[in-house]
Coordinates of C-alpha atoms in Angstrom, one line a residue:
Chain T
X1 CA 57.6 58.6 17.1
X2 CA 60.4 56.1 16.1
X3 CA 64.1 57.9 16.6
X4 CA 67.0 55.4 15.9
X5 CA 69.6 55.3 18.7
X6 CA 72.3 55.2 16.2
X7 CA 71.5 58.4 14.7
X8 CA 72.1 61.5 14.7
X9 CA 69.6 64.9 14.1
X10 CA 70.1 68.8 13.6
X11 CA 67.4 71.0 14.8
X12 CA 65.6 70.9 11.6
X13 CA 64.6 67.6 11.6
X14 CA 66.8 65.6 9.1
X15 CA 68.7 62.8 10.3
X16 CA 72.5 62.0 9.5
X17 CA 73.8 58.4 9.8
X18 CA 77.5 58.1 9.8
X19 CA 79.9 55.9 7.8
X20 CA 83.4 55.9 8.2
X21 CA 84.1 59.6 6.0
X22 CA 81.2 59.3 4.7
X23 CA 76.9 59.8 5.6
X24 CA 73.4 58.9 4.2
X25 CA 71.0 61.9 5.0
X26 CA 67.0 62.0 5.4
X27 CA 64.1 63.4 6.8
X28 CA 63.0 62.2 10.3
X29 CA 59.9 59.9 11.2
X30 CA 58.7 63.3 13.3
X31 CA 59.4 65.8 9.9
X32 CA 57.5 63.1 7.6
X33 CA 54.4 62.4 9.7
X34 CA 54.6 66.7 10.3
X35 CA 54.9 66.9 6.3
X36 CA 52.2 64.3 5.2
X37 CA 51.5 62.9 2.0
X38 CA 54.7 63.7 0.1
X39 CA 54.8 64.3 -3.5
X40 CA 58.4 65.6 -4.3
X41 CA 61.6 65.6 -3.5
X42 CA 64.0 68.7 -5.2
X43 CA 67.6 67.7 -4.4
X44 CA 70.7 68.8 -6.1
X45 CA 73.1 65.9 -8.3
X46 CA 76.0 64.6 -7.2
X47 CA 79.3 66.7 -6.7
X48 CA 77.2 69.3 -5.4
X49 CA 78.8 71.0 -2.2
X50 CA 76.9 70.7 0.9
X51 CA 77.2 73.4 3.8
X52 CA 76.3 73.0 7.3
X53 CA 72.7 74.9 7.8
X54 CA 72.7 76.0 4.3
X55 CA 69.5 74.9 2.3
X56 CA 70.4 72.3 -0.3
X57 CA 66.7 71.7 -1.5
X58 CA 63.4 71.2 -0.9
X59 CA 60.8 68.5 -0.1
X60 CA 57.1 68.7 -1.1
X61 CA 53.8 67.3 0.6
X62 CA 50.4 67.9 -1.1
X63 CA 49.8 70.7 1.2
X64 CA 53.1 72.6 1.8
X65 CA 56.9 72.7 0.7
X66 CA 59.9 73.1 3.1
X67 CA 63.4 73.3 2.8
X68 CA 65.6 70.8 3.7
X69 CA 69.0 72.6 5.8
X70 CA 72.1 70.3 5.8
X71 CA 73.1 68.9 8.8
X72 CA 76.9 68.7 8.0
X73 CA 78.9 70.2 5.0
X74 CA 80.0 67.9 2.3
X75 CA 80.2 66.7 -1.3
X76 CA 76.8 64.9 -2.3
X77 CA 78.2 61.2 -3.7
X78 CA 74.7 59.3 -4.0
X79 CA 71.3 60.7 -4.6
X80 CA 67.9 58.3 -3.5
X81 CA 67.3 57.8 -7.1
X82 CA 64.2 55.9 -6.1
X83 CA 62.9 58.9 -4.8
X84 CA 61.9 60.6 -8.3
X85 CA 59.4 57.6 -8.9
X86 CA 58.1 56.9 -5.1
X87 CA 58.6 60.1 -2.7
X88 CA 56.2 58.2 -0.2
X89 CA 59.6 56.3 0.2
X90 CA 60.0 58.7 2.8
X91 CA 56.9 58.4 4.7
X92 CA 56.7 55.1 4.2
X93 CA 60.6 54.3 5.5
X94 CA 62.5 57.4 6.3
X95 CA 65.4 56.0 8.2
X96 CA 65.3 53.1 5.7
X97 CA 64.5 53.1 1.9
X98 CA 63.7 56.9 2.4
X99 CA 67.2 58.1 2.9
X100 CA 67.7 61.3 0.7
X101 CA 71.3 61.3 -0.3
X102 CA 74.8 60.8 0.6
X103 CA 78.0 63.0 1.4
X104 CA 81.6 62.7 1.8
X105 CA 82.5 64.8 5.0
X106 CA 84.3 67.5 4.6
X107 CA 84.4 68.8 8.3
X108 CA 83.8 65.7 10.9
X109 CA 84.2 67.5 13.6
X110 CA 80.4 69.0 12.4
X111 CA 79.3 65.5 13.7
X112 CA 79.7 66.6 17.4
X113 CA 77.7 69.4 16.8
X114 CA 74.6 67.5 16.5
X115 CA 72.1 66.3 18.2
X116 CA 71.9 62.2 19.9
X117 CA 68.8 60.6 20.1
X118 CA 67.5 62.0 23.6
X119 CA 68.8 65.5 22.9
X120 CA 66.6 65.3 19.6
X121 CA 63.6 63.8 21.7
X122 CA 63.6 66.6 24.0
X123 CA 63.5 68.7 21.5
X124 CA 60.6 67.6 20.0
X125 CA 58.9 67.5 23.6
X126 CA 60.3 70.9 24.2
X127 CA 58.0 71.9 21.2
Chain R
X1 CA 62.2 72.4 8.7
X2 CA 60.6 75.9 7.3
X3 CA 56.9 75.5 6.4
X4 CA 56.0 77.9 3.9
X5 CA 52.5 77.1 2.9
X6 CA 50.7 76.1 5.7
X7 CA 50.7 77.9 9.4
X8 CA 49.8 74.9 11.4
X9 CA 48.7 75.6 14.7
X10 CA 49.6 79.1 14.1
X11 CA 46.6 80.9 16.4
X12 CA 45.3 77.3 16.8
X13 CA 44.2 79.1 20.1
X14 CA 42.2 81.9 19.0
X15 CA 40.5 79.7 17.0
X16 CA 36.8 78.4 16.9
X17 CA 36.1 74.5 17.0
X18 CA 33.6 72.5 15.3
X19 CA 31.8 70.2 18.4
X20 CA 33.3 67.5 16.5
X21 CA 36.7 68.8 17.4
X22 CA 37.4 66.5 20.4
X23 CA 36.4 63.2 17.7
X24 CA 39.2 64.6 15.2
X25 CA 41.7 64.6 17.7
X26 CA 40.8 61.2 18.5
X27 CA 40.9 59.7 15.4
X28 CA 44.5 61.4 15.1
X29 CA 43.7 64.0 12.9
X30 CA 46.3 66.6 11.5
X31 CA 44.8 70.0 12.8
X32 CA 45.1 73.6 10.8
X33 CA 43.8 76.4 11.1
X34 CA 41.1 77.4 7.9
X35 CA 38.8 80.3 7.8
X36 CA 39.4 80.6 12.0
X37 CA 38.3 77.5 12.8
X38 CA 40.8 74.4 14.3
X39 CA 40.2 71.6 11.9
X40 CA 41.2 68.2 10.1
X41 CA 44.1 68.3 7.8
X42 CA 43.9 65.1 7.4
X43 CA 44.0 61.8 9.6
X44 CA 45.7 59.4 8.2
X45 CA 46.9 60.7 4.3
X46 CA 45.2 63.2 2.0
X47 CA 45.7 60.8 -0.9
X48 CA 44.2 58.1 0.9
X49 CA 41.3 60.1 1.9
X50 CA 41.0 61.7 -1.6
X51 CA 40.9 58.0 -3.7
X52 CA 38.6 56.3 -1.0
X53 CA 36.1 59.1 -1.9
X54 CA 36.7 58.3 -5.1
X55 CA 36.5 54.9 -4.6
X56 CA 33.8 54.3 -1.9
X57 CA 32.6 57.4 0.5
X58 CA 33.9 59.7 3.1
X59 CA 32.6 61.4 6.1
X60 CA 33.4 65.2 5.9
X61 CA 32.6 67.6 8.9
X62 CA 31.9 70.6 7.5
X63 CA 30.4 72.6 10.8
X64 CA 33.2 75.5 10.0
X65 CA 30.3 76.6 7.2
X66 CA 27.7 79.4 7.7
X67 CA 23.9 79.1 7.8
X68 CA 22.2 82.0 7.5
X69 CA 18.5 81.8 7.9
X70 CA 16.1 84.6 5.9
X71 CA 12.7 84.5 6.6
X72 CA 9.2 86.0 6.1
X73 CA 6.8 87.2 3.4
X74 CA 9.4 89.4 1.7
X75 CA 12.3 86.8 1.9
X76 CA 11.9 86.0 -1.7
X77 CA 11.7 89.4 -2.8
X78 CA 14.8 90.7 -0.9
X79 CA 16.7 87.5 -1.6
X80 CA 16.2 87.9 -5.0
X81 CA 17.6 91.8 -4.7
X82 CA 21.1 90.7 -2.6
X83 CA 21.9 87.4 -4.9
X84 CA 22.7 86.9 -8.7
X85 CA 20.3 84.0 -9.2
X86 CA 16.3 83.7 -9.1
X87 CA 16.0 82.2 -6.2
X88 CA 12.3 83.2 -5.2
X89 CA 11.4 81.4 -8.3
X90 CA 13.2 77.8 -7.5
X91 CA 10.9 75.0 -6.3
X92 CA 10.7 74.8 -2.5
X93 CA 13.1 72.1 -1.6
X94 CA 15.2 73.0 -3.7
X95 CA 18.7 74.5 -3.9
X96 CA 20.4 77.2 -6.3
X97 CA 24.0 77.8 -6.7
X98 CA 24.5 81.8 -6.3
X99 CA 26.9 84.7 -6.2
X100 CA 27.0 87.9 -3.9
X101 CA 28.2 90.4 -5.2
X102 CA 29.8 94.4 -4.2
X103 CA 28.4 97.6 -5.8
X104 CA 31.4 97.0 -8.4
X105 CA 30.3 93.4 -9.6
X106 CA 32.9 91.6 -7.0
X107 CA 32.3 88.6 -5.6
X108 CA 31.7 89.0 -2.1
X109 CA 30.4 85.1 -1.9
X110 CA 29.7 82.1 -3.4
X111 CA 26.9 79.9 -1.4
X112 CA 24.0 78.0 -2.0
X113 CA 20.3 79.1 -1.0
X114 CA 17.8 76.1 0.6
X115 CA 14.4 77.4 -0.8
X116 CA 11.8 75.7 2.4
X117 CA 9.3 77.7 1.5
X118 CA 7.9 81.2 -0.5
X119 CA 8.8 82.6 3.4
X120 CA 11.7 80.2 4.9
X121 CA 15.3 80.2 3.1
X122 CA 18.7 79.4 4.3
X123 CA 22.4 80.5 2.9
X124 CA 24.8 78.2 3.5
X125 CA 27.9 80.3 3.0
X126 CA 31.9 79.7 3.2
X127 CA 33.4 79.8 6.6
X128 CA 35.7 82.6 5.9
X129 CA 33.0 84.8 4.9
X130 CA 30.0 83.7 7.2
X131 CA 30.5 86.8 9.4
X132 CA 30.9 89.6 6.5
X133 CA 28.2 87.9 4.2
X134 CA 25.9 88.3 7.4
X135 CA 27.0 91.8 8.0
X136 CA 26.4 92.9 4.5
X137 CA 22.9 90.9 4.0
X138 CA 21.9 92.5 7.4
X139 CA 23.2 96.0 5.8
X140 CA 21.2 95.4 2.8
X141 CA 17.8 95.0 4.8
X142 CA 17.9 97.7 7.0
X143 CA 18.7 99.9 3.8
X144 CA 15.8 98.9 1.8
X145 CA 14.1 99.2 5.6
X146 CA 14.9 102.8 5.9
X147 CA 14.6 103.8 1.7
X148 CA 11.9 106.3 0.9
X149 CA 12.2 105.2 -2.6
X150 CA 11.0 101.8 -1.6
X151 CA 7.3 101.0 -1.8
X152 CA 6.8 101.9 2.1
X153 CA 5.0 97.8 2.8
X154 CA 8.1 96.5 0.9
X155 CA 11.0 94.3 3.1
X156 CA 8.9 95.0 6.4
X157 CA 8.1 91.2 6.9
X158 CA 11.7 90.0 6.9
X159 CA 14.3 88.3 9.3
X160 CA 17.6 87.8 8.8
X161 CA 19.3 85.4 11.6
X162 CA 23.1 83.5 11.6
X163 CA 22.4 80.2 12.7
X164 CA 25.9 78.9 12.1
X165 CA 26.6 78.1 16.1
X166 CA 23.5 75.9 16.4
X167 CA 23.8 74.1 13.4
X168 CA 26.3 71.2 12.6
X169 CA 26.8 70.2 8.9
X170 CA 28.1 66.6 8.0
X171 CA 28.5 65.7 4.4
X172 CA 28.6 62.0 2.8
X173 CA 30.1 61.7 -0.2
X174 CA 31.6 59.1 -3.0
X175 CA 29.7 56.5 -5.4
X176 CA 28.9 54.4 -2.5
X177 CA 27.3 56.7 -0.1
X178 CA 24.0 55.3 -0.6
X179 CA 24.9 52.3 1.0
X180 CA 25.1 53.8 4.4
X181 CA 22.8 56.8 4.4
X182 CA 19.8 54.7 3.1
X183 CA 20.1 52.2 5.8
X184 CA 20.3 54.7 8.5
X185 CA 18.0 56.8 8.0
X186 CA 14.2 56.9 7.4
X187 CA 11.5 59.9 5.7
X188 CA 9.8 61.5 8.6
X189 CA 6.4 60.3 8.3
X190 CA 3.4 62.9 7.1
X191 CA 1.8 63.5 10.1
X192 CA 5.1 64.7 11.4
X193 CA 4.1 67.1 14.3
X194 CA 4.7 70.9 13.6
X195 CA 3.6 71.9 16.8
X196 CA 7.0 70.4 18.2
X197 CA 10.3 72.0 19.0
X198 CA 12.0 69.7 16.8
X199 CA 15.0 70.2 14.7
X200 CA 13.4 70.3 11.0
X201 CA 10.9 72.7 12.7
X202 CA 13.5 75.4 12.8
X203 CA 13.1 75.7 9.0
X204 CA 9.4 75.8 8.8
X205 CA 8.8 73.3 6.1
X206 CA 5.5 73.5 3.6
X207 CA 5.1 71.3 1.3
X208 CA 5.2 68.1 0.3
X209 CA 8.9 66.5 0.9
X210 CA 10.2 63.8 -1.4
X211 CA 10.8 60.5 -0.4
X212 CA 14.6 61.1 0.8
X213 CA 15.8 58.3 -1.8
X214 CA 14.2 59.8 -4.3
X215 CA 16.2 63.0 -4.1
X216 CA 17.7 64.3 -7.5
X217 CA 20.6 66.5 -7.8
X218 CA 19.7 70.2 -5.2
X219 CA 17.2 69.0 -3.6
X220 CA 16.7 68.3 -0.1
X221 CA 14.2 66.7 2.2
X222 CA 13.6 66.0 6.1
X223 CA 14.8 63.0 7.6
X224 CA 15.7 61.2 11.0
X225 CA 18.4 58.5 11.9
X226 CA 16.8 55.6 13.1
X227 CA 18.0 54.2 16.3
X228 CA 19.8 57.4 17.8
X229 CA 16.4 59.2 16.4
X230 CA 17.8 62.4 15.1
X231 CA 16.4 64.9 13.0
X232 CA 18.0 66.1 10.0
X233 CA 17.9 68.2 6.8
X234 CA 19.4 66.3 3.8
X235 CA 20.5 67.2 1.0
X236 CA 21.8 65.8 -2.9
X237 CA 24.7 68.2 -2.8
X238 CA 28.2 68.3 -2.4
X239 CA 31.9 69.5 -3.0
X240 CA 33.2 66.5 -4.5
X241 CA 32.2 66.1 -8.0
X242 CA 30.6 62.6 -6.5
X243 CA 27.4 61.5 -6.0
X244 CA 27.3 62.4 -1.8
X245 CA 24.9 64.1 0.3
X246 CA 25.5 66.8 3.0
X247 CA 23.4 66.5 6.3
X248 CA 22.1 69.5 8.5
X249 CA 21.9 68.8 12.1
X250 CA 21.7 70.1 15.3
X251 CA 25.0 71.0 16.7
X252 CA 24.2 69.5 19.7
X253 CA 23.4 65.9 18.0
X254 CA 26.3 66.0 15.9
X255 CA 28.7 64.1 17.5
X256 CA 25.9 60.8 18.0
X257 CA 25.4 61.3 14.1
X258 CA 28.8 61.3 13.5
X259 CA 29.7 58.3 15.6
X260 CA 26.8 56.5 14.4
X261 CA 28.0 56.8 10.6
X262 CA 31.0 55.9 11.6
X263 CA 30.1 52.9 13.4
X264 CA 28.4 51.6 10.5
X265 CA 31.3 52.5 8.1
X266 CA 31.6 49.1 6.3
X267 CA 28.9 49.7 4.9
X268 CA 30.3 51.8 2.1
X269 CA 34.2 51.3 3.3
X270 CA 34.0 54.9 4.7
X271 CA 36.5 56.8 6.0
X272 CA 36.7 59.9 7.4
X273 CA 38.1 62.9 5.3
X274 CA 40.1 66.3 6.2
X275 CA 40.2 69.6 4.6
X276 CA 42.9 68.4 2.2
X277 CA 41.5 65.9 0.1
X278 CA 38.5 68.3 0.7
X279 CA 40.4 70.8 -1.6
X280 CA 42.3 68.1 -4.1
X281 CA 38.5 66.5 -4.6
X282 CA 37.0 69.8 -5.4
X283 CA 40.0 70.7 -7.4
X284 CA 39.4 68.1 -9.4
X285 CA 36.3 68.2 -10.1
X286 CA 37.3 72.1 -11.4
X287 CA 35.3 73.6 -8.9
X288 CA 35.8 77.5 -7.1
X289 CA 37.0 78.0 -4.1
X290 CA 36.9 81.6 -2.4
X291 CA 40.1 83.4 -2.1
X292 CA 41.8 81.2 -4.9
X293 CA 39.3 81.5 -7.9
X294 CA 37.0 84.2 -6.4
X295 CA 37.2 87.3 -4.4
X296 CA 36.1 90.6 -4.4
X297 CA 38.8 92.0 -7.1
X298 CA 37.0 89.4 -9.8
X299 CA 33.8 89.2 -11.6
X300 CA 31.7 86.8 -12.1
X301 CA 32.7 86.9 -16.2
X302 CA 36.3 86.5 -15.1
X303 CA 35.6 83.6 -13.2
X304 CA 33.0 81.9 -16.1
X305 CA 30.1 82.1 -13.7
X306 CA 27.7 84.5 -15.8
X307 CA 25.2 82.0 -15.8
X308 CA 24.4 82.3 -12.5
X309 CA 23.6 86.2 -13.0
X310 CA 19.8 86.5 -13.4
X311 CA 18.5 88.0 -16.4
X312 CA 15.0 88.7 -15.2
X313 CA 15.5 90.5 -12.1
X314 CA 17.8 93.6 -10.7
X315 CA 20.4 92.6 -8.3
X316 CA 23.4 93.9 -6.7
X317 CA 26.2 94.5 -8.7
X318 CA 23.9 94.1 -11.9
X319 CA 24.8 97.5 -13.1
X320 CA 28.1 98.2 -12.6
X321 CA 28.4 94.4 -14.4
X322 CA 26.6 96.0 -17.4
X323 CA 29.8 98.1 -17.7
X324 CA 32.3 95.4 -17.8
X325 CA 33.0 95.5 -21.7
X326 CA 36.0 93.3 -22.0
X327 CA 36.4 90.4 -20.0
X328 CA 40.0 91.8 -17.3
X329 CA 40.8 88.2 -17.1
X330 CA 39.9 84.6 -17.6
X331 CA 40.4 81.8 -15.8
X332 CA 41.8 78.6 -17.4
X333 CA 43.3 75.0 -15.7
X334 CA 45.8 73.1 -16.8
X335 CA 48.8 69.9 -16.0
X336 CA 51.9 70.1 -15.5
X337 CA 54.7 67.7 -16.7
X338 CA 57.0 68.0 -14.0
X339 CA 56.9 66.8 -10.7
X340 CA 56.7 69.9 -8.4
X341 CA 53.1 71.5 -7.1
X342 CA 52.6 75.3 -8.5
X343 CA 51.1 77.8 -6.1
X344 CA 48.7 80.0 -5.4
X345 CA 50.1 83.5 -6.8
X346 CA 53.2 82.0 -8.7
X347 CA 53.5 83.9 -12.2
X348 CA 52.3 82.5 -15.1
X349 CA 55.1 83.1 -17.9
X350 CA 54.4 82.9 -22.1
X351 CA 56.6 80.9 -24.0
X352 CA 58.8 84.3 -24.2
X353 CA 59.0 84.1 -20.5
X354 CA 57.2 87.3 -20.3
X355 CA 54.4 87.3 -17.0
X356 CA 51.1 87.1 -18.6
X357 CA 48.8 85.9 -15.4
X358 CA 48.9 84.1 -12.2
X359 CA 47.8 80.7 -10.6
X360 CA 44.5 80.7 -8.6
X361 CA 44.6 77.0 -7.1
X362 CA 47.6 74.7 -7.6
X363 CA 47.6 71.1 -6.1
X364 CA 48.1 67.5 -6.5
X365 CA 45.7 65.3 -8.7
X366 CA 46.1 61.9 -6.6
X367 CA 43.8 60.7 -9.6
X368 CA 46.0 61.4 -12.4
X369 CA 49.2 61.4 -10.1
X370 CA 50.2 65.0 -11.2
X371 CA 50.4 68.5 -10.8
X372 CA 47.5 70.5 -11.6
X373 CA 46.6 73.8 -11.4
X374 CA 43.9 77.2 -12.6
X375 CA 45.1 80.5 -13.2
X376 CA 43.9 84.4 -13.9
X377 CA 45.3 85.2 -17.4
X378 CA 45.5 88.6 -17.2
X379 CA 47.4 89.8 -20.5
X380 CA 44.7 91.8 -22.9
X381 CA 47.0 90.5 -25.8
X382 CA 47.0 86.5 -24.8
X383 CA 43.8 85.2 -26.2
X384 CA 43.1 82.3 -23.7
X385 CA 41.5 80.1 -26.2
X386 CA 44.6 80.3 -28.3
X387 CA 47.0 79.6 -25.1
X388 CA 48.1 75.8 -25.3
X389 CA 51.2 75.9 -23.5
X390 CA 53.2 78.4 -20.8
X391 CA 55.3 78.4 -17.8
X392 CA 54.9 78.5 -14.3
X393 CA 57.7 80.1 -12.1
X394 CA 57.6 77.7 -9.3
X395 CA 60.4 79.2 -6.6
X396 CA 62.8 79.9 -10.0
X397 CA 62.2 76.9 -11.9
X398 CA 60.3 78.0 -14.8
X399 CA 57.7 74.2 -15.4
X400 CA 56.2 73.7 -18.4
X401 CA 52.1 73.8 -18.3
X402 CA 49.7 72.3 -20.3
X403 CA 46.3 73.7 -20.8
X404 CA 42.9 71.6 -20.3
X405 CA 39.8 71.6 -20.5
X406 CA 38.0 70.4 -16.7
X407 CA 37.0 68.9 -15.1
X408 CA 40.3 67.1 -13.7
X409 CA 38.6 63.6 -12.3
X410 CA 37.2 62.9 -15.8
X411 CA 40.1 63.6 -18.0
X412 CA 41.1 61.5 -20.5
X413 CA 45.0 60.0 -20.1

């Protein structure tokens, strides 16, 4: 299960990757290959507020639909419009071409609060 | 993440396992639990697996499935009393599609019925059910049994066994699967030895079997892999709208048959399948599933499988069927425009957004690369035939729906 060292997770399995003020957000390799074949992607547009843990949206596999809690809070600046066409973006890529949007912080001090590479691997091995 | 649809390995330990189980997890399947029994999702991708049925052929283990085996001279007789269709009448090797129904006309079961003989049948039911069909066919015999009505010599020469531990079912299917079941396997030859304990003796066959590559649509012969030289019943049948063939065989061979089709898979490019491009292929191909388009709240009318009710013969659920007057509900399929997948149980809404029925099966076509879906219309004033457009509530988003006629994997773009 590929977790990227410079990465970091919430418990629910999405992945934040941090940019100055700014961060992309996705699903992890571990949530994609746990979700399968996935069909769609429902995301909210840009300017929409983010809030830690909140539910922002939901992604869709052939079989099941999950929600997608935010990791930090923040206003959405970028959506994966490549998404809308090609979902398996994400299982194909989903640290790469299979990033789901991007926020401007509002709160980084949120970024402490999650989870590094090892602390998200034991987590999955704790499972 | 929150999964709201599927429990995996919710009471994965409480469940039963196919003997194959131990290969799945091998092969890296996906495991669920369906009908109590810890099987393949999927291995590698459910589209994959759906299009390369499509395509070229699949290997299905389908073990979770009942077999029930009814035998002696008044099999026929009493078969023909518990199931909608004239099944004493069929040809021996041969197979009818039939119903089960409740005193009230539900639909305890769908199934089909192996005809082996005027004395030999099996039901091959739905996993989920195996256990209460049994119960209730069991119930039925010792009723007509005890009956003082009944012509005293009448259902005395009758067994009624589940064999659904000892046999393993495999099933073959996509346009190609002649490419790897003909090579592999070879008619038993006519002085085949009856005396012997051998698998196909379990189903006392009589008469003449057809050359197995000669077998048309429902019907079935007796056959035996070369090489690892095991027995089999097979069968022109399947759940796929493909051509495909579904293989009986001792649960204690299964896994050498299994790994022997699978080490000639390049034959046919065969892959094996799980239970989700099981359900998108059958889906398709517009055909039922119990607990989405059937259960014991719907009639066969509802459900538009009257002609499997037999008009020549009394049945179960006959009369109360009489009754029925006005259809309660019909069931209809349609596409949707939109990208998300409706659900089993979302609300059907008219174009007034008033509720007017709700979805039986909704999935993913990988063939047409879009949602489809069947649903109960329920309304008495929407005339279904009229219906040509609606919504679905999918979580609060209200998606446009088309209607269509099925099935799905021949529909014109």
């Amino acid at each position: 299960m590929d977790i990227p060292k410079n990465f970091k997770y919430n418990s629910e399995h999405l992945w934040v990757k941090v940019n100055g003020d700014k961060a992309l957000i996705g699903v992890t390799d571990f949530a994609q290959d746990q979700l399968g074949d996935i069909i769609y992607v429902d995301i909210p547009e840009p300017g929409y507020e983010l809030e830690q843990n909140e539910s922002f949206g939901t992604i869709e596999s052939a079989k099941s639909v999950s929600e997608l809690y935010a990791p930090v809070s923040g206003q959405v600046i970028r959506i994966n419009e490549s998404l809308k066409d090609e979902p398996e973006l994400i299982n194909e890529e989903p640290y790469d071409a299979g990033w789901i949007l991007e926020v401007k912080l509002s709160n980084e001090n949120e970024i402490g609060e999650l989870l590094s590479k090892e602390q998200y691997e034991e987590l999955l091995n704790s499972n | 993440m929150n999964n709201k649809n599927v429990n995996i390995n919710e009471n994965e330990n409480k469940n039963k396992k196919t003997p194959l189980y131990d290969k799945h997890l091998a092969l890296g399947a996906k495991i669920v639990s369906f009908a109590g029994f810890s099987m393949p999702l999927y291995y590698k991708s459910i589209i994959d697996e759906h299009l390369n049925v499509r395509n070229h052929s699949g290997l299905f283990d389908i073990s979770h499935m009942g077999e029930i085996i009814v035998k002696g001279k008044d099999a026929g007789l009493f078969l023909d009393f518990v199931l909608t269709a004239d099944v004493s009448s069929i040809f021996p090797n041969t197979i009818a599609y039939s119903l089960i129904l409740n005193e009230n006309g539900g639909v305890i079961d769908d199934l089909t019925v192996y005809k082996f003989s005027n004395e030999s049948y099996m039901i091959v039911a739905n996993a989920a059910n195996t256990k209460k069909d049994f119960a209730w066919i069991h119930t039925q015999m010792i009723n007509l049994q005890k009956s003082k009505l009944q012509d005293q010599s009448k259902f005395q020469d009758l067994t009624v066994e589940n064999y659904s531990d000892k046999i393993g079912l495999l099933s073959v299917q996509g346009p190609k699967s002649r490419n790897i079941i003909y090579p592999l396997a070879e008619d038993i030859s006519d002085n085949y030895d009856k005396s012997k304990n051998n698998f196909c003796n379990i189903f006392n066959f009589q008469y003449n079997i057809k050359p197995f590559k000669e077998l048309s649509h429902f019907e079935f012969s007796c056959i035996k892999f070369k090489e690892i030289n095991i027995e089999a019943v097979i069968s022109r049948s399947g759940y796929t709208g493909e051509f495909g063939f579904e293989i009986f065989v001792s649960a204690d061979d299964i896994n050498k048959l299994w790994d022997y089709i699978l080490d000639n898979k390049e034959l046919s490019n065969l892959t094996p399948i799980g239970l989700g491009a099981r359900d998108t292929l059958r889906f398709e191909a517009a055909l039922p599933l119990y607990g989405h388009e059937l259960d014991e709240t719907i009639n066969p009318y509802d459900a538009g499988l009257e002609k499997y009710l037999s008009k020549n013969k009394d049945f179960i659920g006959k009369e109360a069927l009489e009754k029925i007057k006005n259809k309660e509900k019909k069931l209809i399929f349609f596409k949707l425009a939109g990208k998300q997948i409706p659900r089993h149980m979302q609300k059907i809404l008219d174009e007034n957004l008033k509720p007017i029925g709700c979805v039986a099966s909704g999935t993913y076509s990988p063939l047409n690369k879009m949602p489809i879906g069947s649903a109960y219309i329920s309304d008495s004033n929407v005339i279904p035939s009229s219906l040509k457009n609606f919504y679905i509530d999918i979580r609060g988003n209200f998606e446009k729906a088309e209607v269509v006629n099925p099935p799905f994997h021949k529909m014109k773009k």
